[in-house]
Coordinates of C-alpha atoms in Angstrom, one line a residue:
Chain A
X54 CA 14.3 12.3 21.0
X55 CA 15.0 9.2 23.1
X56 CA 13.7 5.8 21.9
X57 CA 10.2 5.4 23.3
X58 CA 10.5 1.6 23.5
X59 CA 13.2 -0.7 24.6
X60 CA 14.2 -3.8 22.7
X61 CA 16.1 -7.0 23.5
X62 CA 19.8 -7.0 22.6
X63 CA 19.2 -9.9 20.2
X64 CA 16.3 -8.3 18.4
X65 CA 17.6 -8.8 14.9
X66 CA 19.3 -12.2 15.5
X67 CA 16.1 -13.6 16.9
X68 CA 14.0 -12.4 13.9
X69 CA 16.7 -13.6 11.5
X70 CA 16.7 -17.1 13.0
X71 CA 12.9 -17.2 13.1
X72 CA 12.4 -16.2 9.4
X73 CA 15.2 -18.7 8.4
X74 CA 13.4 -21.4 10.3
X75 CA 10.1 -20.6 8.6
X76 CA 11.6 -20.6 5.2
X77 CA 13.5 -23.9 5.9
X78 CA 10.3 -25.6 7.3
X79 CA 8.2 -24.5 4.3
X80 CA 10.8 -25.9 2.0
X81 CA 11.0 -29.2 3.9
X82 CA 7.2 -29.5 3.9
X83 CA 6.9 -28.9 0.2
X84 CA 5.2 -25.5 0.3
X85 CA 8.0 -23.6 -1.5
X86 CA 11.3 -24.5 -3.0
X87 CA 14.9 -23.5 -2.1
X88 CA 14.8 -20.8 -4.8
X89 CA 11.2 -19.4 -4.4
X90 CA 12.1 -16.5 -2.1
X91 CA 15.3 -15.6 -4.2
X92 CA 13.2 -15.5 -7.4
X93 CA 10.7 -13.2 -5.8
X94 CA 13.4 -10.9 -4.6
X95 CA 15.1 -11.0 -8.0
X96 CA 11.9 -9.9 -9.7
X97 CA 11.8 -6.8 -7.6
X98 CA 15.6 -6.1 -7.9
X99 CA 15.7 -6.5 -11.7
X100 CA 12.3 -5.7 -13.1
X101 CA 9.9 -4.0 -10.8
X102 CA 11.9 -1.0 -9.8
X103 CA 11.3 2.8 -9.7
X104 CA 13.0 2.9 -13.1
X105 CA 9.7 2.0 -14.6
X106 CA 8.0 5.0 -13.0
X107 CA 10.9 7.2 -14.1
X108 CA 10.5 6.2 -17.7
X109 CA 6.7 6.8 -17.5
X110 CA 7.1 10.3 -16.1
X111 CA 9.8 11.2 -18.6
X112 CA 7.6 10.2 -21.5
X113 CA 4.7 12.3 -20.0
X114 CA 7.1 15.3 -19.9
X115 CA 7.9 15.1 -23.6
X116 CA 4.6 13.9 -24.9
X117 CA 1.5 15.9 -23.9
X118 CA -0.9 13.4 -25.5
X119 CA 0.7 10.6 -23.5
X120 CA 0.5 12.8 -20.4
X121 CA -3.2 13.3 -20.9
X122 CA -3.8 9.6 -21.4
X123 CA -1.6 8.7 -18.4
X124 CA -4.0 10.5 -16.0
X125 CA -7.3 9.5 -17.8
X126 CA -6.5 5.9 -18.5
X127 CA -3.2 5.0 -16.8
X128 CA -3.0 1.3 -17.7
X129 CA -3.5 2.0 -21.4
X130 CA -0.8 4.7 -21.3
X131 CA 1.7 2.5 -19.5
X132 CA 1.0 -0.4 -21.9
X133 CA 2.4 1.9 -24.7
X134 CA 5.9 1.8 -23.2
X135 CA 8.5 -0.9 -23.5
X136 CA 8.5 -2.0 -19.8
X137 CA 8.9 -5.4 -18.2
X138 CA 6.0 -7.9 -18.4
X139 CA 3.8 -7.5 -15.3
X140 CA 2.9 -3.8 -15.2
X141 CA -0.7 -4.9 -14.5
X142 CA 0.4 -7.7 -12.2
X143 CA 0.5 -7.8 -8.4
X144 CA -0.3 -4.3 -6.9
X145 CA -0.5 -3.0 -10.4
X146 CA -3.9 -4.3 -11.3
X147 CA -5.5 -0.8 -10.9
X148 CA -2.7 1.8 -11.2
X149 CA -3.7 5.4 -11.4
X150 CA -1.6 8.5 -12.0
X151 CA -2.3 12.0 -10.7
X152 CA -0.4 14.9 -12.1
X153 CA 1.1 17.9 -10.4
X154 CA 0.3 21.1 -12.2
X155 CA 0.6 24.8 -11.5
X156 CA -1.4 25.4 -8.3
X157 CA -1.9 21.7 -7.6
X158 CA 0.4 19.4 -5.6
X159 CA -0.5 15.7 -5.0
X160 CA 0.7 13.4 -2.2
X161 CA -0.1 9.7 -1.9
X162 CA -0.5 8.0 1.5
X163 CA -1.9 4.8 2.9
X164 CA -3.2 5.4 6.4
X165 CA -4.6 1.8 6.8
X166 CA -1.5 -0.1 5.7
X167 CA 1.1 0.5 3.0
X168 CA -0.6 0.2 -0.4
X169 CA 2.0 1.0 -3.1
X170 CA 2.1 0.7 -7.0
X171 CA 4.8 -2.0 -7.1
X172 CA 5.3 -2.3 -10.8
X173 CA 5.7 1.4 -11.2
X174 CA 7.7 2.3 -8.0
X175 CA 9.0 -1.0 -6.8
X176 CA 8.7 -1.7 -3.0
X177 CA 7.9 1.2 -0.6
X178 CA 10.7 2.8 1.4
X179 CA 10.5 2.6 5.1
X180 CA 9.4 6.2 5.7
X181 CA 6.2 5.6 3.7
X182 CA 5.3 2.6 5.9
X183 CA 6.1 4.5 9.1
X184 CA 3.0 5.2 11.3
X185 CA 4.3 8.7 12.1
X186 CA 4.3 9.7 8.4
X187 CA 0.9 8.0 7.8
X188 CA -0.7 9.7 10.8
X189 CA 0.6 13.2 10.1
X190 CA 0.3 13.4 6.3
X191 CA -3.4 12.9 6.4
X192 CA -4.2 16.0 8.6
X193 CA -1.2 18.2 8.1
X194 CA 0.2 17.6 4.6
X195 CA 1.6 21.1 4.3
X196 CA 3.5 20.9 7.5
X197 CA 4.9 17.5 6.5
X198 CA 5.9 18.7 3.1
X199 CA 7.5 21.8 4.5
X200 CA 9.6 19.6 6.9
X201 CA 10.6 17.5 3.9
X202 CA 11.7 20.6 1.9
X203 CA 8.6 21.2 -0.2
X204 CA 7.1 24.4 1.1
X205 CA 3.9 25.2 -0.7
X206 CA 2.1 28.6 -1.0
X207 CA -1.4 28.9 0.5
X208 CA -3.0 29.1 -2.9
X209 CA -1.5 25.8 -4.1
X210 CA -4.0 23.1 -3.6
X211 CA -2.7 20.1 -1.8
X212 CA -4.5 16.9 -2.9
X213 CA -4.0 14.0 -0.5
X214 CA -4.7 10.5 -1.9
X215 CA -5.4 7.9 0.8
X216 CA -5.1 4.5 -0.8
X217 CA -8.0 2.8 0.8
X218 CA -9.5 0.9 -2.1
X219 CA -8.2 -0.9 -5.2
X220 CA -6.4 1.9 -6.9
X221 CA -2.6 2.3 -6.5
X222 CA -1.8 5.9 -7.0
X223 CA 1.4 7.6 -8.1
X224 CA 2.3 11.2 -8.8
X225 CA 3.5 12.7 -12.1
X226 CA 5.8 15.5 -10.8
X227 CA 6.2 18.7 -12.6
X228 CA 9.0 18.9 -15.2
X229 CA 11.8 21.1 -13.9
X230 CA 12.6 24.3 -15.7
X231 CA 15.9 24.4 -17.7
X232 CA 15.4 20.9 -19.2
X233 CA 14.3 22.0 -22.6
X234 CA 15.6 19.7 -25.3
X235 CA 16.6 17.0 -22.9
X236 CA 16.1 13.3 -23.9
X237 CA 13.8 11.0 -22.1
X238 CA 16.8 9.2 -20.7
X239 CA 18.2 12.4 -19.2
X240 CA 14.8 13.5 -17.9
X241 CA 14.2 10.1 -16.2
X242 CA 17.2 10.7 -14.0
X243 CA 15.5 13.7 -12.4
X244 CA 12.6 11.6 -11.3
X245 CA 12.9 10.2 -7.8
X246 CA 10.7 7.7 -6.0
X247 CA 9.9 10.5 -3.5
X248 CA 8.8 12.8 -6.2
X249 CA 6.4 10.1 -7.5
X250 CA 4.8 9.7 -4.1
X251 CA 4.6 13.5 -3.8
X252 CA 6.9 14.2 -0.9
X253 CA 9.5 15.8 -3.1
X254 CA 9.8 17.7 -6.4
X255 CA 11.7 16.3 -9.3
X256 CA 15.4 17.0 -9.1
X257 CA 16.6 20.2 -10.5
X258 CA 19.0 20.0 -13.5
X259 CA 21.8 21.5 -11.5
X260 CA 21.5 18.9 -8.8
X261 CA 22.5 16.0 -11.0
Chain B
X636 CA -16.3 7.4 18.3
X637 CA -15.4 3.8 18.7
X638 CA -12.3 2.8 16.8
X639 CA -9.0 1.0 16.9
X640 CA -5.8 2.9 16.7
X641 CA -4.7 1.0 13.6
X642 CA -8.0 2.0 11.9
X643 CA -7.6 5.6 12.8
X644 CA -4.0 6.3 12.3
X645 CA -4.7 9.1 9.8
X646 CA -4.9 12.3 11.8
X647 CA -3.5 10.9 15.1
X648 CA -2.2 13.9 16.9
X649 CA 0.8 14.3 19.1
X650 CA 3.4 12.9 16.8
X651 CA 4.7 16.2 15.4
X652 CA 7.7 16.2 17.8
X653 CA 9.0 13.1 16.2
X654 CA 11.5 13.4 13.5
X655 CA 9.9 12.5 10.2
X656 CA 11.3 9.3 9.0
X657 CA 13.9 9.8 6.3
X658 CA 14.8 6.2 5.9
X659 CA 14.7 5.5 2.2
X660 CA 15.6 1.8 2.5
X661 CA 13.0 -0.7 1.6
X662 CA 14.4 -3.2 4.0
X663 CA 16.1 -2.2 7.3
X664 CA 17.7 -5.6 7.9
X665 CA 18.7 -8.4 5.5
X666 CA 16.3 -10.9 7.2
X667 CA 13.3 -8.7 6.2
X668 CA 13.8 -9.6 2.6
X669 CA 13.1 -13.2 3.4
X670 CA 9.8 -12.5 5.2
X671 CA 8.7 -10.3 2.3
X672 CA 9.6 -13.2 -0.1
X673 CA 7.6 -15.7 2.0
X674 CA 4.6 -13.4 2.0
X675 CA 4.7 -13.0 -1.8
X676 CA 5.1 -16.8 -2.2
X677 CA 2.1 -17.5 -0.1
X678 CA 0.1 -14.9 -2.0
X679 CA 1.1 -16.6 -5.3
X680 CA 0.2 -20.0 -4.0
X681 CA -3.0 -19.0 -2.2
X682 CA -6.1 -21.1 -2.8
X683 CA -8.1 -17.9 -3.4
X684 CA -6.3 -17.6 -6.8
X685 CA -8.6 -20.3 -8.0
X686 CA -11.2 -17.5 -8.4
X687 CA -8.8 -15.1 -10.0
X688 CA -10.0 -13.4 -13.2
X689 CA -6.8 -14.2 -15.1
X690 CA -7.1 -18.0 -14.2
X691 CA -4.4 -19.9 -12.4
X692 CA -4.1 -23.7 -12.6
X693 CA -3.2 -24.4 -9.0
X694 CA -3.9 -28.1 -9.4
X695 CA -0.8 -28.3 -11.6
X696 CA 1.4 -26.7 -8.9
X697 CA 3.0 -29.2 -6.6
X698 CA 2.9 -27.1 -3.4
X699 CA 1.6 -28.2 -0.1
X700 CA 0.0 -24.7 0.4
X701 CA -3.7 -25.3 0.4
X702 CA -5.2 -22.3 2.2
X703 CA -6.0 -18.7 1.4
X704 CA -3.4 -16.0 2.2
X705 CA -4.1 -12.5 0.9
X706 CA -3.4 -8.9 1.9
X707 CA -6.5 -9.1 4.0
X708 CA -5.0 -11.8 6.2
X709 CA -1.7 -9.8 6.6
X710 CA -3.6 -6.6 7.4
X711 CA -6.0 -8.4 9.8
X712 CA -2.9 -9.5 11.8
X713 CA -1.5 -6.0 12.0
X714 CA -5.0 -4.5 13.0
X715 CA -5.5 -7.1 15.7
X716 CA -2.2 -6.1 17.5
X717 CA -2.0 -4.3 20.7
X718 CA -1.6 -0.6 19.7
X719 CA 1.6 -0.2 21.7
X720 CA 3.1 -3.2 19.8
X721 CA 2.0 -1.7 16.6
X722 CA 4.2 1.3 17.2
X723 CA 7.0 -0.7 18.9
X724 CA 7.6 -3.1 16.1
X725 CA 9.1 -2.3 12.8
X726 CA 7.1 -2.9 9.7
X727 CA 8.5 -6.3 8.8
X728 CA 8.6 -7.4 12.4
X729 CA 4.8 -7.2 12.3
X730 CA 4.8 -9.3 9.1
X731 CA 7.0 -11.9 10.7
X732 CA 4.7 -12.2 13.7
X733 CA 1.5 -12.3 11.6
X734 CA 2.9 -14.9 9.1
X735 CA 4.3 -17.1 11.9
X736 CA 1.0 -17.1 13.6
X737 CA -0.9 -18.0 10.4
X738 CA 1.5 -20.9 9.6
X739 CA 1.1 -22.2 13.1
X740 CA -2.7 -21.8 13.2
X741 CA -3.1 -23.5 9.8
X742 CA -0.9 -26.4 10.7
X743 CA 1.9 -25.8 8.3
X744 CA 4.4 -25.9 11.1
X745 CA 4.1 -26.8 14.8
X746 CA 5.4 -24.6 17.6
X747 CA 7.9 -27.3 18.5
X748 CA 9.2 -27.5 15.0
X749 CA 9.4 -23.7 14.8
X750 CA 11.2 -23.4 18.2
X751 CA 13.7 -26.2 17.2
X752 CA 14.4 -24.7 13.8
X753 CA 14.8 -21.2 15.2
X754 CA 17.2 -22.5 17.8
X755 CA 19.1 -24.3 15.1
X756 CA 19.5 -21.3 12.9
X757 CA 20.4 -19.2 15.9
X758 CA 23.4 -21.4 16.3
X759 CA 24.1 -21.8 12.6
X760 CA 22.9 -18.6 11.0
X761 CA 24.8 -19.3 7.8
X762 CA 23.8 -22.8 7.2
X763 CA 22.3 -23.4 3.8
X764 CA 18.6 -23.9 3.4
X765 CA 17.2 -27.4 2.7
X766 CA 17.5 -28.4 -1.0
X767 CA 14.2 -28.8 -2.9
X768 CA 13.8 -27.8 -6.5
X769 CA 10.5 -27.5 -8.4
X770 CA 10.2 -25.1 -11.2
X771 CA 6.4 -25.3 -11.3
X772 CA 6.1 -23.8 -7.8
X773 CA 8.5 -20.9 -8.5
X774 CA 6.8 -20.3 -11.9
X775 CA 3.4 -20.0 -10.3
X776 CA 4.7 -17.4 -7.8
X777 CA 6.3 -15.3 -10.6
X778 CA 3.2 -15.8 -12.8
X779 CA 1.1 -14.3 -9.9
X780 CA 3.5 -11.4 -9.7
X781 CA 3.2 -10.7 -13.5
X782 CA -0.6 -11.2 -13.8
X783 CA -1.9 -10.2 -10.4
X784 CA -5.4 -10.8 -8.9
X785 CA -7.8 -8.0 -9.7
X786 CA -10.7 -7.7 -7.3
X787 CA -12.9 -6.3 -10.1
X788 CA -16.0 -8.5 -10.7
X789 CA -18.9 -7.8 -13.0
X790 CA -20.5 -4.5 -14.1
X791 CA -20.9 -1.6 -11.8
X792 CA -24.2 -1.3 -9.9
X793 CA -23.8 2.1 -8.4
X794 CA -26.3 3.8 -6.1
X795 CA -24.5 7.1 -6.3
X796 CA -23.5 9.4 -9.1
X797 CA -20.8 11.9 -9.6
X798 CA -21.6 15.0 -7.6
X799 CA -23.8 13.3 -5.0
X800 CA -23.2 14.3 -1.4
X801 CA -22.6 11.2 0.7
X802 CA -22.1 10.5 4.4
X803 CA -19.6 7.9 5.6
X804 CA -20.9 5.2 7.9
X805 CA -19.7 4.5 11.4
X806 CA -19.9 0.7 11.8
X807 CA -18.6 -1.0 14.9
X808 CA -14.8 -1.6 14.7
X809 CA -14.3 -5.0 13.1
X810 CA -11.2 -7.2 13.0
X811 CA -10.4 -5.7 9.6
X812 CA -11.7 -2.7 7.6
X813 CA -10.9 -0.5 4.6
X814 CA -12.6 2.5 6.0
X815 CA -10.1 5.1 7.3
X816 CA -11.2 5.9 10.8
X817 CA -10.9 9.7 10.4
X818 CA -13.6 9.6 7.7
X819 CA -16.3 8.0 9.9
X820 CA -19.4 10.1 9.9
X821 CA -18.0 12.7 7.6
X822 CA -19.6 14.1 4.5
X823 CA -18.0 14.1 1.1
X824 CA -18.8 14.3 -2.6
X825 CA -18.6 11.6 -5.2
X826 CA -15.8 12.5 -7.6
X827 CA -15.7 9.4 -9.7
X828 CA -17.7 6.1 -10.0
X829 CA -15.2 3.3 -10.8
X830 CA -16.0 1.0 -13.7
X831 CA -17.1 -2.4 -12.5
X832 CA -17.8 -3.8 -9.0
X833 CA -15.0 -4.8 -6.7
X834 CA -15.0 -7.6 -4.2
X835 CA -12.8 -7.7 -1.2
X836 CA -10.4 -10.6 -0.4
X837 CA -12.5 -11.6 2.7
X838 CA -15.7 -10.8 4.4
X839 CA -15.2 -8.1 7.1
X840 CA -18.5 -9.1 8.8
X841 CA -20.6 -6.3 10.2
X842 CA -18.0 -3.9 8.6
X843 CA -19.6 -4.8 5.3
X844 CA -16.9 -5.8 2.8
X845 CA -16.7 -9.0 0.8
X846 CA -19.2 -9.4 -2.1
X847 CA -18.6 -7.3 -5.2
X848 CA -19.9 -3.8 -4.9
X849 CA -19.3 -0.3 -6.4
X850 CA -16.4 1.7 -5.3
X851 CA -16.2 5.5 -5.4
X852 CA -13.6 8.1 -5.4
X853 CA -14.9 10.5 -2.7
X854 CA -13.5 14.0 -2.2
X855 CA -13.5 15.5 1.3
X856 CA -12.9 19.1 2.4
X857 CA -10.2 19.1 5.0
X858 CA -12.3 21.4 7.2
X859 CA -15.1 18.8 7.1
X860 CA -12.8 16.2 8.4
X861 CA -10.6 18.1 10.8
X862 CA -12.6 21.1 11.7
X863 CA -10.5 24.0 13.0
X864 CA -7.5 21.6 13.0
X865 CA -7.5 21.7 9.2
X866 CA -4.5 23.5 7.7
X867 CA -5.2 26.8 6.1
X868 CA -4.8 27.0 2.3
X869 CA -6.5 25.1 -0.5
X870 CA -6.8 21.3 -0.1
X871 CA -8.7 18.2 -0.8
X872 CA -8.5 14.7 0.6
X873 CA -9.5 11.8 -1.7
X874 CA -10.3 8.3 -0.5
X875 CA -11.7 5.3 -2.3
X876 CA -14.7 4.0 -0.5
X877 CA -16.8 0.9 -1.0
X878 CA -20.5 1.5 -1.4
X879 CA -21.3 -0.3 1.9
X880 CA -19.6 2.6 3.7
X881 CA -21.7 5.3 2.1
X882 CA -25.2 6.7 2.4
X883 CA -27.0 9.6 0.7
X884 CA -27.0 12.9 2.4
X885 CA -30.6 14.1 2.4
X886 CA -30.9 17.4 0.6
X887 CA -32.0 20.2 2.7
X888 CA -35.7 20.6 1.8
X889 CA -36.8 23.1 4.4
X890 CA -35.4 26.6 4.5
X891 CA -33.0 27.2 7.4
X892 CA -34.7 29.3 10.0
X893 CA -33.2 32.6 10.6
X894 CA -32.6 32.5 14.4
X895 CA -31.2 36.0 14.7
X896 CA -34.7 37.4 15.0

């Protein structure tokens, strides 16, 4: 499909210069420092990444009691794990997990903006923020999931979670077959960001 | 139904021909990382954090930022855009526009300063940023990231209970809302009453948000929302709705007439 809009040739250069100008002016005027933005980015690069969610899901796969607590009282469950300080920080104040199970598939969307559980999943990928995904997943989640490679049978209930309030949802995908006896570290590598939003299943053991 | 495109994106039809976005990147261009960082910095220095439950000592933070900047401000900007621009611009391009407008409106920078500095960095894209160090500013921003700003305030004062049938309001489209447009006027069932009341970061005027109020997890049947456009097969749609958006559905007290006779 052809691009529906046209853009100036200097689209990115103009934005890059404008954001650089804003940052420089805010430093000069004493709003932020020369290192503030770098420190914010470093926080998300090194601490608040999908690795946290992967560890949470892997624990749920090996520990049924933890799995039950994770969906009934998500913050208390997450606090039991050795994760970076800040799991209840920005965009993690009210994190809530929903679990896939036989006959139930969950998918998280945000039709009004791009709410996302930062401490568990890091920052949202571009497709999650895209108006086309947000528009379609609300009304036709099965069609969207099929296009993304997750065809569901008619008797599997699709639960769509539209993040319109304070909760930040994420999905506990189903543990793949053939992973009996795996360590949490091995299992965590099967857990993708997409599977924790609900647009994919966890990776199959053969795929790694 | 009166609504804004940005408020009624869920269920917008005619987009199925578009390829679904497969872009797994968080940032499409390097410059986008900087506008994200500026947004978080402003969130972490926002005057509104004086009311945060966790307690932030903003007076001890030597920053010239003295106004409120929250998600509500960023969202309001995106929701006030022309709908064509909303689709034309990439996610962080909208942020850049909204944050620039806010900084200009609130006097942090002037248009002349911004134009001059933008022109300068256009010519010298790799020139280093000005040098200003102050650990206390950076520490406050990171402290905000680690401790957050929960909107929960006080005990819950719910008007509805689990299992109640509720109808979603249809208020006039405001500058900003947390009511997904496709739910306006629809009927759902209370699935969960959240503990505590929740405020919103700003008043949304006639839309009804602001002061602390109960929030509910409401379950909707896809057929109730989409009618015959609903997909076949089992499904549920859950939304979190503030009490101001809900009213009781009167139970049917009179038997339905049999009109076949």
